[in-house]
Short mmCIF file of C-alpha atoms and ligand atoms in Angstrom, two decimals:
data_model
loop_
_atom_site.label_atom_id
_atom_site.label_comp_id
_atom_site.label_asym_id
_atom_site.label_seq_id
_atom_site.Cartn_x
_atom_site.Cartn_y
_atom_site.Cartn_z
CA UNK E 1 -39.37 59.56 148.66
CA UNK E 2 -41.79 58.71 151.71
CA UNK E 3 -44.85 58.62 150.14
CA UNK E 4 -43.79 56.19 147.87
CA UNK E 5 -44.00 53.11 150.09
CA UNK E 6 -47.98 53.18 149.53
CA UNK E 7 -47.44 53.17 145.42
CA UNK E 8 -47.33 49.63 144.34
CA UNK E 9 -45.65 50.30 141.26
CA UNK E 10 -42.45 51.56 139.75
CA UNK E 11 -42.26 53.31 136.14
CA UNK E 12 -41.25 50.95 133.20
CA UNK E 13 -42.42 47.66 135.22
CA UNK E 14 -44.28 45.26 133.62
CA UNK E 15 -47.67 44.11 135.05
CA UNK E 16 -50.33 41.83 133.38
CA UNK E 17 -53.75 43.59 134.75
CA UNK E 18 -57.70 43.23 134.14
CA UNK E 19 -59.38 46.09 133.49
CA UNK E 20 -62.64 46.71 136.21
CA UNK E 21 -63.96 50.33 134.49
CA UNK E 22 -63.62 53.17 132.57
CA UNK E 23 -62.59 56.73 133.57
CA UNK E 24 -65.12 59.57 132.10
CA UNK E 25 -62.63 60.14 130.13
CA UNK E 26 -63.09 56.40 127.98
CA UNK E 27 -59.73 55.34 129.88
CA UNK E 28 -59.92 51.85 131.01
CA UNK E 29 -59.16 51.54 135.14
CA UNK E 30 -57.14 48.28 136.77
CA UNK E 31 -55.89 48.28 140.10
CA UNK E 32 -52.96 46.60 141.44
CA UNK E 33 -53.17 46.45 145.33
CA UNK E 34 -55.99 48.73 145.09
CA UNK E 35 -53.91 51.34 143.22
CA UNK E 36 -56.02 52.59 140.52
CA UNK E 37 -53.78 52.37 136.86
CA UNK E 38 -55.14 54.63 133.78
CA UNK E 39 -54.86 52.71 130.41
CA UNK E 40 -55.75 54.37 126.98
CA UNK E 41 -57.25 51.75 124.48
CA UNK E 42 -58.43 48.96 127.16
CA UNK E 43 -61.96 48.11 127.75
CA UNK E 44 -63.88 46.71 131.01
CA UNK E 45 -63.10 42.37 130.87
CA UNK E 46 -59.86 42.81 129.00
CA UNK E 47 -56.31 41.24 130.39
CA UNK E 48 -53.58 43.36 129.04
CA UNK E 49 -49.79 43.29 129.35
CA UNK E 50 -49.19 47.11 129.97
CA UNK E 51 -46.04 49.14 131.00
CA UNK E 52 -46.14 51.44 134.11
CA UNK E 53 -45.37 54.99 132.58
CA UNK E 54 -46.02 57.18 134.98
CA UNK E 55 -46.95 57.28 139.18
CA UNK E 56 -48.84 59.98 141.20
CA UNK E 57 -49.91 59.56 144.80
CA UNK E 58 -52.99 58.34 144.71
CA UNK E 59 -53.09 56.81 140.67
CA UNK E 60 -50.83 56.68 137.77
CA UNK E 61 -50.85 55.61 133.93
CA UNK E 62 -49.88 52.79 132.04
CA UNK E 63 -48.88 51.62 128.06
CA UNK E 64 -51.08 48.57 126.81
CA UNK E 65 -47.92 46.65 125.41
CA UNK E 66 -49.83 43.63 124.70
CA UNK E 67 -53.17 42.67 124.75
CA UNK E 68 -54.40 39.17 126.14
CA UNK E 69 -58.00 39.00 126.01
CA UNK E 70 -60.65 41.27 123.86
CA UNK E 71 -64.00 42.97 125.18
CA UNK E 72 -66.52 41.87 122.60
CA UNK E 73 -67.55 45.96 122.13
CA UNK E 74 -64.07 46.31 120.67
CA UNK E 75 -63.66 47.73 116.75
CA UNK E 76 -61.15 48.07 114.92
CA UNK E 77 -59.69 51.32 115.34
CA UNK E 78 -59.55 54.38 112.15
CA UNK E 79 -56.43 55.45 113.41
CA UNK E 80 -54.39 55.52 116.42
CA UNK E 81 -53.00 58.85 116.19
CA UNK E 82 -55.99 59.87 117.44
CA UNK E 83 -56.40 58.84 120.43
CA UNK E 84 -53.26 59.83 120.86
CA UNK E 85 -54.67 63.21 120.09
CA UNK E 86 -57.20 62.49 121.92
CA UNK E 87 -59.81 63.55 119.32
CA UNK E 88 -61.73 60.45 119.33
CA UNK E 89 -60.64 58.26 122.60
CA UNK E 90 -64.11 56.06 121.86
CA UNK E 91 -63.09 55.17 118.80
CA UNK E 92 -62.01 50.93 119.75
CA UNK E 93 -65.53 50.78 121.62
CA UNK E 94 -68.23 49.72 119.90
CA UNK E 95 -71.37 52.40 118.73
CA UNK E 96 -73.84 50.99 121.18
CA UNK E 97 -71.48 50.19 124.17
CA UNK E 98 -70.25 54.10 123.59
CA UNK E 99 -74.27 55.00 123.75
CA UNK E 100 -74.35 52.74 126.90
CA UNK E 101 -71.43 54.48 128.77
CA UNK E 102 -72.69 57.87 127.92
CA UNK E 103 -76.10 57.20 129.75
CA UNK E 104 -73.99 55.31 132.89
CA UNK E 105 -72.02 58.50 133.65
CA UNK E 106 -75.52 60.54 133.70
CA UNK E 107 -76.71 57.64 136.03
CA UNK E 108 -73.69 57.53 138.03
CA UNK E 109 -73.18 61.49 138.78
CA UNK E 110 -77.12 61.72 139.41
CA UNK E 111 -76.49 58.69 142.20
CA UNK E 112 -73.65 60.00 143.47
CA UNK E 113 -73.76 64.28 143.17
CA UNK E 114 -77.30 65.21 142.92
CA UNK E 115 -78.18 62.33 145.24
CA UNK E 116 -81.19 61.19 142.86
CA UNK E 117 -81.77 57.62 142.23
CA UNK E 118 -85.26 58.01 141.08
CA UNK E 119 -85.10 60.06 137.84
CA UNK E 120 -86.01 58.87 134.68
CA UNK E 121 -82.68 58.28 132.47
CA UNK E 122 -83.69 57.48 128.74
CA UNK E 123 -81.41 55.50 126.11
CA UNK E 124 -78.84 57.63 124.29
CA UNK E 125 -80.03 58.87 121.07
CA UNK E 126 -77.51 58.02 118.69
CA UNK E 127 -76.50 58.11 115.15
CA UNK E 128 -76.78 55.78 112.59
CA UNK E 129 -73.32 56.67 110.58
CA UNK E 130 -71.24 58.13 113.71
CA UNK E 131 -68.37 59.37 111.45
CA UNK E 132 -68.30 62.72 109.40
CA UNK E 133 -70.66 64.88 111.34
CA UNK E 134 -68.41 67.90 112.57
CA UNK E 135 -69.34 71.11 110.99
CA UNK E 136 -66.22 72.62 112.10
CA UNK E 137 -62.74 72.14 112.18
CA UNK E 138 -59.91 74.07 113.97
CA UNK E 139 -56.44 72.94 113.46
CA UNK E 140 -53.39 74.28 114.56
CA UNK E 141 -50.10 74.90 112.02
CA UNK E 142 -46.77 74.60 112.57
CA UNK E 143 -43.93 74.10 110.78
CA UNK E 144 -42.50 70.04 110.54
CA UNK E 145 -39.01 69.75 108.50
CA UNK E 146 -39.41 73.12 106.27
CA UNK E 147 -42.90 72.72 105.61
CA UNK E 148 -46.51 74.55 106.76
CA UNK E 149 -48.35 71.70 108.51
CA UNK E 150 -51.85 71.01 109.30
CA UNK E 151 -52.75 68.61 111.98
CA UNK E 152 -53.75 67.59 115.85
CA UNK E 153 -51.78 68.28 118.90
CA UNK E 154 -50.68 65.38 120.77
CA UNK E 155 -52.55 65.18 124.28
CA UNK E 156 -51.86 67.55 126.96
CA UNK E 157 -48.94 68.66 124.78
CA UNK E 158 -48.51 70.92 121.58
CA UNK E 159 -46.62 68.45 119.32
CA UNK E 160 -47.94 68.88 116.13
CA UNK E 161 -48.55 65.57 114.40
CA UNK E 162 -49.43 65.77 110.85
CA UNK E 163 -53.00 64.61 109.83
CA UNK E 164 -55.23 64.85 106.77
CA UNK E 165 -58.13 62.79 106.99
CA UNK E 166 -60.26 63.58 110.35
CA UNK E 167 -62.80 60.88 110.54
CA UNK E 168 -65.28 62.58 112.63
CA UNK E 169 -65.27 66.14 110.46
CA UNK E 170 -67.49 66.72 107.25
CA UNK E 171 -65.47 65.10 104.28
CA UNK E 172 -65.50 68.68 102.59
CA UNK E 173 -63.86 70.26 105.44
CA UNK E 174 -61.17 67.77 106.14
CA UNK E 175 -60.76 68.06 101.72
CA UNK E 176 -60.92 72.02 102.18
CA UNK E 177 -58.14 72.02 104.96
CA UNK E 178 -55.54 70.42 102.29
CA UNK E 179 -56.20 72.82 99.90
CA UNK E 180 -56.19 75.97 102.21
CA UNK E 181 -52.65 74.81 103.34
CA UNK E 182 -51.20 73.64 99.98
CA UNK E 183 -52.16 77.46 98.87
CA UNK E 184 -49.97 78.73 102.08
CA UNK E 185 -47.52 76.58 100.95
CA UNK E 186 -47.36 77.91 97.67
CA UNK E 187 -47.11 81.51 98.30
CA UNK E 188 -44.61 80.64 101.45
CA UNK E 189 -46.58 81.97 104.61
CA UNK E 190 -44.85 81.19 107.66
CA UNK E 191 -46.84 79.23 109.87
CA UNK E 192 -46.73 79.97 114.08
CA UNK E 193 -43.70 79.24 116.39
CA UNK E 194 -45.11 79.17 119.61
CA UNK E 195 -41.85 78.75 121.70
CA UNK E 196 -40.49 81.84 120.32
CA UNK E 197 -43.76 83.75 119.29
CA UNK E 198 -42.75 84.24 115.67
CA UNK E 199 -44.54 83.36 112.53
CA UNK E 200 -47.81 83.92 111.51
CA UNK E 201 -50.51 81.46 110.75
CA UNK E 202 -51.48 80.05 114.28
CA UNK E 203 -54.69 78.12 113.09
CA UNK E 204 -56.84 77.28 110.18
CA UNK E 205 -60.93 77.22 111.15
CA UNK E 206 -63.25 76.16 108.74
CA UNK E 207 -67.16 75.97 109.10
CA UNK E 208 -69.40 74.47 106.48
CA UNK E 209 -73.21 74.26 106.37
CA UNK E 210 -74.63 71.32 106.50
CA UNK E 211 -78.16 71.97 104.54
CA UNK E 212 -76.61 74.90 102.86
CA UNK E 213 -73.11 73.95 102.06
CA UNK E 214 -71.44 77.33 102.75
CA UNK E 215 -68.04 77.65 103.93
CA UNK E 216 -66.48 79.88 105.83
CA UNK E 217 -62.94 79.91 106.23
CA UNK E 218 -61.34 81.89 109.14
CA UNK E 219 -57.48 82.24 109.37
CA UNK E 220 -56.24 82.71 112.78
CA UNK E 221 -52.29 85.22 112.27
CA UNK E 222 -50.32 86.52 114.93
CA UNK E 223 -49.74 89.63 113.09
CA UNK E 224 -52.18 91.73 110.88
CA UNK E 225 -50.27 90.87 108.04
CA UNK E 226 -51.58 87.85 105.61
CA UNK E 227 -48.93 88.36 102.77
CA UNK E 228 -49.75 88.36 99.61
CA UNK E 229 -53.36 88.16 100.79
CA UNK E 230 -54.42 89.58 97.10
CA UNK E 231 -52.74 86.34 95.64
CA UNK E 232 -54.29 83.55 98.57
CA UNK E 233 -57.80 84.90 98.59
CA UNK E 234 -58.68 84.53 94.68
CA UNK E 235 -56.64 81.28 94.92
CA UNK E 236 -58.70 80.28 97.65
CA UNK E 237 -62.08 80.79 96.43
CA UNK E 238 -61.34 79.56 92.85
CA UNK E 239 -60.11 76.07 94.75
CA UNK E 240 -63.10 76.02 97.30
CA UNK E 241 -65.99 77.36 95.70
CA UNK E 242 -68.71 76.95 98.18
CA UNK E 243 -66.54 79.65 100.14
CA UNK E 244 -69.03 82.81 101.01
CA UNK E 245 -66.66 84.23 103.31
CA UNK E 246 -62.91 84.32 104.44
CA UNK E 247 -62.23 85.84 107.77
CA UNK E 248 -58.62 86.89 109.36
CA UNK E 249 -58.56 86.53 112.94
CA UNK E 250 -55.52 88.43 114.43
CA UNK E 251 -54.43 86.78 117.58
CA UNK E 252 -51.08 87.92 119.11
CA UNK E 253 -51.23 86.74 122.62
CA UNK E 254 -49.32 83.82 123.51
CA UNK E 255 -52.23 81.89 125.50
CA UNK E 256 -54.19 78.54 123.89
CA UNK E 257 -57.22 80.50 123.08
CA UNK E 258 -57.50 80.46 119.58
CA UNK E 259 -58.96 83.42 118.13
CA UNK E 260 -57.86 87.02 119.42
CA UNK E 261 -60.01 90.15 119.50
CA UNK E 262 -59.00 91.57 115.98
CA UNK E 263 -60.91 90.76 113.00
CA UNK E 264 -60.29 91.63 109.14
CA UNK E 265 -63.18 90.48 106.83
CA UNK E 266 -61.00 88.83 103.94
CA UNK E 267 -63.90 88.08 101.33
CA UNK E 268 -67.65 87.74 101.69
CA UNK E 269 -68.92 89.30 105.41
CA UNK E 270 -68.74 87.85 108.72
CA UNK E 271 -71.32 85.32 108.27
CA UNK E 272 -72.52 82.10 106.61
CA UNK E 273 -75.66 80.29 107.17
CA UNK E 274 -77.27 76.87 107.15
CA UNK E 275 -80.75 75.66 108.45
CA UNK E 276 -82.20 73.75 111.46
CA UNK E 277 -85.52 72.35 111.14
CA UNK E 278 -86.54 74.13 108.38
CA UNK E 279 -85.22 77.78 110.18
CA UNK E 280 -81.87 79.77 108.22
CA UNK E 281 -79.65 81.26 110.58
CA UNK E 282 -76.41 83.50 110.00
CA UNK E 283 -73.29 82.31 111.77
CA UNK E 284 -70.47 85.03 112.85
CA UNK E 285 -66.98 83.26 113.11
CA UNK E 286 -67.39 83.95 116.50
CA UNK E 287 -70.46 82.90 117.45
CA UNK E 288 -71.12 79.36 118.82
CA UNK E 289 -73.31 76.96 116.77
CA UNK E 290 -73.76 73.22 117.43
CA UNK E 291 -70.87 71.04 115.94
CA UNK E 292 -73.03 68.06 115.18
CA UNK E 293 -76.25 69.56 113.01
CA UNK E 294 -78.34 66.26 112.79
CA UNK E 295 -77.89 65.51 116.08
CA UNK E 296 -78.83 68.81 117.15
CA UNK E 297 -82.10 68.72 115.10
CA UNK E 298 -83.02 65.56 117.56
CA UNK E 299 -81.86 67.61 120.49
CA UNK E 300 -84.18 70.63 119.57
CA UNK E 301 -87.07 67.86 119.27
CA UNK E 302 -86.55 66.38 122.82
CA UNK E 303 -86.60 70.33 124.06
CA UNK E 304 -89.70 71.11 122.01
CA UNK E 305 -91.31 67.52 123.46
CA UNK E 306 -90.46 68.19 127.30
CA UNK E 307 -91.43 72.09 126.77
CA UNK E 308 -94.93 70.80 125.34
CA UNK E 309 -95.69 74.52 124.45
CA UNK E 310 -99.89 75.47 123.65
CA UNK E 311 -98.68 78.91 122.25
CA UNK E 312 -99.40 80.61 125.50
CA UNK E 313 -96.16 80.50 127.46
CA UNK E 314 -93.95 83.48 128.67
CA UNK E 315 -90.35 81.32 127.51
CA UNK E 316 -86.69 82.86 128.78
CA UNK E 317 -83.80 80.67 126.82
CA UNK E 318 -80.52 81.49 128.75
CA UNK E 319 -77.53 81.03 127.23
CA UNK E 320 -79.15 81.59 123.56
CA UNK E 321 -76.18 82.20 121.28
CA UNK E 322 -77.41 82.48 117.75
CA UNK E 323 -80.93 82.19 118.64
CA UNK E 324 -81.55 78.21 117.72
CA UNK E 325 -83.19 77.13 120.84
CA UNK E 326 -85.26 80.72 120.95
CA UNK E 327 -86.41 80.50 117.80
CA UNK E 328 -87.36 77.14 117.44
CA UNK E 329 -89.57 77.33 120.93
CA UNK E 330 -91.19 80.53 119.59
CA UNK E 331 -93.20 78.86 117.07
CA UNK E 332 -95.42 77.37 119.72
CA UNK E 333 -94.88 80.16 122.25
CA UNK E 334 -96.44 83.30 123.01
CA UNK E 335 -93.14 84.87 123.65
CA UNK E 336 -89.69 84.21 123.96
CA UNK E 337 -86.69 86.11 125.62
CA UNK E 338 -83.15 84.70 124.67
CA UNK E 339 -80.40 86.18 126.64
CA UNK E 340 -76.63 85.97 125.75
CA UNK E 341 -73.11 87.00 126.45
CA UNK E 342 -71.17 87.44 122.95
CA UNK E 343 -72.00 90.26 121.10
CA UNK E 344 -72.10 89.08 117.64
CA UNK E 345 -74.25 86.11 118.96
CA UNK E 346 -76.56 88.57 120.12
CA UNK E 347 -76.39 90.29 116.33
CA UNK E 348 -77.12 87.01 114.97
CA UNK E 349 -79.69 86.36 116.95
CA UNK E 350 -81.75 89.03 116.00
CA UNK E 351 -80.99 89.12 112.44
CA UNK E 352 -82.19 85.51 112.21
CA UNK E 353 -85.83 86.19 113.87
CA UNK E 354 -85.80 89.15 111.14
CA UNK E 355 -84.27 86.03 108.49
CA UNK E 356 -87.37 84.09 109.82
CA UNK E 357 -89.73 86.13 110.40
CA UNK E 358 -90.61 85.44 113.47
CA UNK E 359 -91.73 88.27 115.75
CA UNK E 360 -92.54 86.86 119.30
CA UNK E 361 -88.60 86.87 120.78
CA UNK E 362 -86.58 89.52 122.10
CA UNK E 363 -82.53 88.70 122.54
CA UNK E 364 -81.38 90.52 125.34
CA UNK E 365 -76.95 91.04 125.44
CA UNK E 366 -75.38 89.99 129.03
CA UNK E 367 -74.63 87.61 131.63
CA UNK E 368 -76.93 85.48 131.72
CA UNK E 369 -77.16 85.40 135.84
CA UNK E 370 -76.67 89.07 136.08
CA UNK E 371 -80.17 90.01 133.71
CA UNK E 372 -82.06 86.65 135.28
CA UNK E 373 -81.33 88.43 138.35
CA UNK E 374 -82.28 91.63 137.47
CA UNK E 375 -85.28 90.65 136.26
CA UNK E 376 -86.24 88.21 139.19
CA UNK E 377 -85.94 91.08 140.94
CA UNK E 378 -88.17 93.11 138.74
CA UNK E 379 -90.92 90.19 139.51
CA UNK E 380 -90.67 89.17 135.81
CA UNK E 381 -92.34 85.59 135.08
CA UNK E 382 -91.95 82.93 133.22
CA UNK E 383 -93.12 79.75 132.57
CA UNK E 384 -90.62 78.08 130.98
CA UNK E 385 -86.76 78.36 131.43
CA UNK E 386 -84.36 77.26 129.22
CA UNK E 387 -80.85 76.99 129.98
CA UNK E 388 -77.99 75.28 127.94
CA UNK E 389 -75.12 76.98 129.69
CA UNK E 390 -71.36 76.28 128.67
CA UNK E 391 -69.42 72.81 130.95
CA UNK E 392 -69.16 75.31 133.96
CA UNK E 393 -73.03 74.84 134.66
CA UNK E 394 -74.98 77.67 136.02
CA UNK E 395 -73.78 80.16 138.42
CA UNK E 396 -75.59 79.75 141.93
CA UNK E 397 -76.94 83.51 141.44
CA UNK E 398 -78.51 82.32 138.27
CA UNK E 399 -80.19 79.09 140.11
CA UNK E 400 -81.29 81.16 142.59
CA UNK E 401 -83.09 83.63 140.33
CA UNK E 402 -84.64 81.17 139.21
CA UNK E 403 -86.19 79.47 142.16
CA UNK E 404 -87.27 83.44 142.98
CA UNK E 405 -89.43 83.23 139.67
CA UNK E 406 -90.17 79.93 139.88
CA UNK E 407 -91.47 79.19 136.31
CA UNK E 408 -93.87 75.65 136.72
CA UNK E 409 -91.28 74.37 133.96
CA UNK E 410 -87.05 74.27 133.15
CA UNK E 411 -85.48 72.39 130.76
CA UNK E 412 -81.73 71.62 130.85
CA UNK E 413 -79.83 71.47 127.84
CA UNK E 414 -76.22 69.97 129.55
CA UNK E 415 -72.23 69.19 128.03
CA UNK E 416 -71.61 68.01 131.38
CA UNK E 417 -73.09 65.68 133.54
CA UNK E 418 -70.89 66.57 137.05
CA UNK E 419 -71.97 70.78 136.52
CA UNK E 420 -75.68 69.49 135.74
CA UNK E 421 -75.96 67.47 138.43
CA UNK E 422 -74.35 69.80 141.29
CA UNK E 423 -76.94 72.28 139.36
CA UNK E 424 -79.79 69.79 139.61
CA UNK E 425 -78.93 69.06 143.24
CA UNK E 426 -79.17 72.76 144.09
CA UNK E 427 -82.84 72.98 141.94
CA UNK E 428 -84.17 70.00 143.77
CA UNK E 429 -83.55 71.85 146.68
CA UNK E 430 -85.72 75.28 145.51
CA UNK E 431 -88.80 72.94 145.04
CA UNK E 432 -88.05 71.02 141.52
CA UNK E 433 -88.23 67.39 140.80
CA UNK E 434 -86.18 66.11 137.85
CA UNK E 435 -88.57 64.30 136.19
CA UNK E 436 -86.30 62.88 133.13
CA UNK E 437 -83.19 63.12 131.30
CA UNK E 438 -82.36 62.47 127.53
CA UNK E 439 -78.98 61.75 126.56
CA UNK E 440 -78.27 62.80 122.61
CA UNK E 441 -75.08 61.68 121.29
CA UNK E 442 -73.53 65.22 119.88
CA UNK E 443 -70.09 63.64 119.93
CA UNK E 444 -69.82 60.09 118.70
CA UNK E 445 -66.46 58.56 119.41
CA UNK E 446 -65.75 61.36 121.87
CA UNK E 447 -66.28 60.91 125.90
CA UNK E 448 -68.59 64.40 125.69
CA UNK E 449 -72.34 63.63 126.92
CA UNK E 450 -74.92 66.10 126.10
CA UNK E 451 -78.12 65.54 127.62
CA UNK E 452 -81.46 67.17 128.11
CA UNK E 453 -83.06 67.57 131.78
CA UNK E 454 -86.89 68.66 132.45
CA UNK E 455 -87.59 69.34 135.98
CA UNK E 456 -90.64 70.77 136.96
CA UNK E 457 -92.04 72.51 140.24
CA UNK E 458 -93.67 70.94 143.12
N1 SAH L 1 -78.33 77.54 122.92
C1 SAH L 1 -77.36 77.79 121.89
C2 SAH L 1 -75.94 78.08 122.42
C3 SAH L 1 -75.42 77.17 123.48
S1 SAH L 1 -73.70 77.33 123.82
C4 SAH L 1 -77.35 76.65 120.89
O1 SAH L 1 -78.01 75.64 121.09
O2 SAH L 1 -76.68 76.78 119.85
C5 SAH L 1 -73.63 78.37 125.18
C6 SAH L 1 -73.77 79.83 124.87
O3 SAH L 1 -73.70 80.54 126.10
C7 SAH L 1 -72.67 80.42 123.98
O4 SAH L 1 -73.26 81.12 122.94
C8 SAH L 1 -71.90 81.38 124.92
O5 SAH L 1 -71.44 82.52 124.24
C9 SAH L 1 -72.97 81.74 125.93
N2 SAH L 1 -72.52 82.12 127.28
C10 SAH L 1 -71.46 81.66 127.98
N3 SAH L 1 -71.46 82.17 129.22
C11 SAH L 1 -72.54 82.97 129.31
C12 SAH L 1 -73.09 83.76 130.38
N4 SAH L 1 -72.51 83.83 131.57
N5 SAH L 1 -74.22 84.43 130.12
C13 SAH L 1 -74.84 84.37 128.91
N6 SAH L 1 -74.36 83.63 127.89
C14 SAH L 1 -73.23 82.95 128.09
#
């Protein structure tokens, strides 16, 4: 065991340390001889008692046993199952300091990947009640003692442990969980056994709209069996009656994506809708749609302020999904060309201009780098491009498509600061300046920053 002579620290010791920092993550940081410690629950200025649990080569991870001192941005926590779940690892930092911390880590990866120091980094936008705003729950079932179980894995792990109340989900969903798995209780479905791939219900999804209240509920089997499914669904729509549609999502893989390819249409049809500023737009169970609707409505806002439209602009939103950003620019565009990946996104997308009647936007299905390239190539313009790719950024074909076309305006619409600032970093060198950045809490009590970049050409 050479290499550790350099590792201060042995598992189980105890050590009183200070905390310096926090990891992206919301982990507090303390060093001992410069060895970097990872603490869940500890906040910058607090002195806590904490139990070495486990040592890598260059950082390991300790227990707070005992807490000495408290940061004054500490709450009380909801519960701490959850950040041992690590649904809500904010949740003992106070609103403001978590709005604070989210605009830092912009700060910090601008300083220190896109080599920036000069852009414009505005106060997180925040909510007022940060509890209660998911749209959309996926749990995972398993079986605890003899019984069907809904609940949260335990970090990097998947230990079921039992949970009801959510916090951060729509009451209604957390309340329509309960009774979707006291109904697969009653008529005795067996829920997944991952270890040896047998059982059936893997996951329960539900989806509710937040202007509309329509639920869909999409059940996520192994097998293509839901038995008795002519019992559960009449159950299930006499107990939940805001349910428009109940989806079966066959999955028999043994990976930890959650939905499979297979899809049987239970009740209803593939869709539900709700409304974003004042537009309707029908939801697949696979497409994407924004988790946290109000925020999102103040996201949309900073887009439509940076984009500063007069009706005559040529606008290409990348990485469209159900049409949301497209259709919201097109208003005050001449035209707009979404392009996305996921077929029934695409679907979606054009059945919601038809929904809105709105005429000016064309959705166009594929990778997004592959058609901006294409059409760079064809010596399409644009004047405006929006992008609000997925937390792997853009691809550098797509960046440098881009710079080919070189529309006089791009907005960013980023889930992660490190991929938007390598991206920025690469933009700034095609001739952009990053003029400013909005941060918009999606994800209170979560470590996820969302954030919204306008560069603009030299
Ligand atoms: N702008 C939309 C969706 C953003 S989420 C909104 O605000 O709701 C990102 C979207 O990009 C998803 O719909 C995903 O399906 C899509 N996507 C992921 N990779 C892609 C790629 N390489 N090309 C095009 N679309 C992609």
């Amino acid at each position: 065991m050479k290499s550790n002579k350099t590792i201060p620290v042995q598992k189980n010791e105890k050590h009183t340390v200070k905390i310096e920092d926090l990891t992206r993550e919301g982990m507090g940081v303390a060093k001992i001889d410069g060895y970097p410690l990872f603490i869940e629950d500890a906040l910058p200025g607090e002195e806590i008692e904490v139990k070495i649990h486990k040592t890598g080569k260059s950082f390991g991870y300790a227990k707070s046993m005992k807490r000495l001192t408290s940061s004054q941005n500490r709450v009380e926590m909801k519960d701490e199952n959850f950040t041992r779940a690590g649904i809500t690892p904010l949740q003992h930092m106070h609103y403001p300091a978590q709005l604070s911390f989210k605009k830092q880590q912009i700060k910090n990866v601008m300083k220190r990947i896109a080599k920036v120091s000069d852009v414009k980094i505005l106060d997180t936008k925040g909510m007022t009640e940060p509890w209660g705003y998911r749209n959309k729950a996926s749990v995972p079932v398993r079986k605890i003692g003899e019984k069907l179980t809904t609940g949260f894995f335990r970090k990097n792990s998947h230990d079921l442990i039992a949970m009801e109340n959510f916090y951060i989900q729509d009451p209604k969903i957390d309340q329509a969980i309960i009774k979707v798995r006291d109904i697969m209780r009653t008529y005795n479905v067996k829920s997944y056994n991952e270890k040896d791939n047998t059982g059936n219900l893997r996951h329960i999804i539900v989806r509710r709209g937040y202007y509309t209240g329509e639920m869909m509920i999409v059940l996520v089997t192994r097998t293509a069996k839901l038995f008795p499914a002519s019992k559960i669904i009449p159950d299930l729509t006499e107990a939940l009656p805001e349910v428009v549609s109940i989806v079966q999502n066959v999955n028999p893989t043994r990976t930890n994506t959650i939905l499979g390819e297979e899809a049987i249409v239970l009740f209803g049809e593939d869709k539900y809708t709700d409304t974003l500023l004042g537009k309707t737009y029908e939801i697949s169970h696979r497409s994407f749609y924004q988790v946290n609707p109000t925020q999102t409505e103040k996201l949309y806002n900073v887009i439509l302020d940076f984009a500063a439209l007069t009706g005559e602009e040529t606008v290409i939103d990348a990485y469209s999904g159900i049409g949301t950003i497209t259709l919201t620019l097109a208003d005050n565009a001449k035209h707009v060309y979404g392009i996305e990946s996921i077929e029934p996104a695409v679907e979606n997308a054009r059945a919601n201009a038809v929904l809105n009647n709105v005429e000016n936007v064309t959705f166009e299905a594929g990778l997004a780098e592959e058609v901006m390239v294409e059409w760079s190539k064809q010596g399409r313009k644009a004047d405006l491009v929006v992008v609000d790719p997925p937390r792997k950024g853009l691809e550098e074909a797509f960046i440098d498509a881009v710079i080919e076309m070189a529309p006089a305006k791009m907005i960013y619409v980023s889930c992660n600061p490190a991929t938007l600032a390598r991206d920025v970093a690469l933009l700034i060198e095609g001739g952009y300046t990053a003029e400013k950045i909005q941060p918009v809490d999606l994800f209170p009590q979560t470590s996820h920053v969302e954030s919204v970049t306008l560069l603009t050409k030299n």
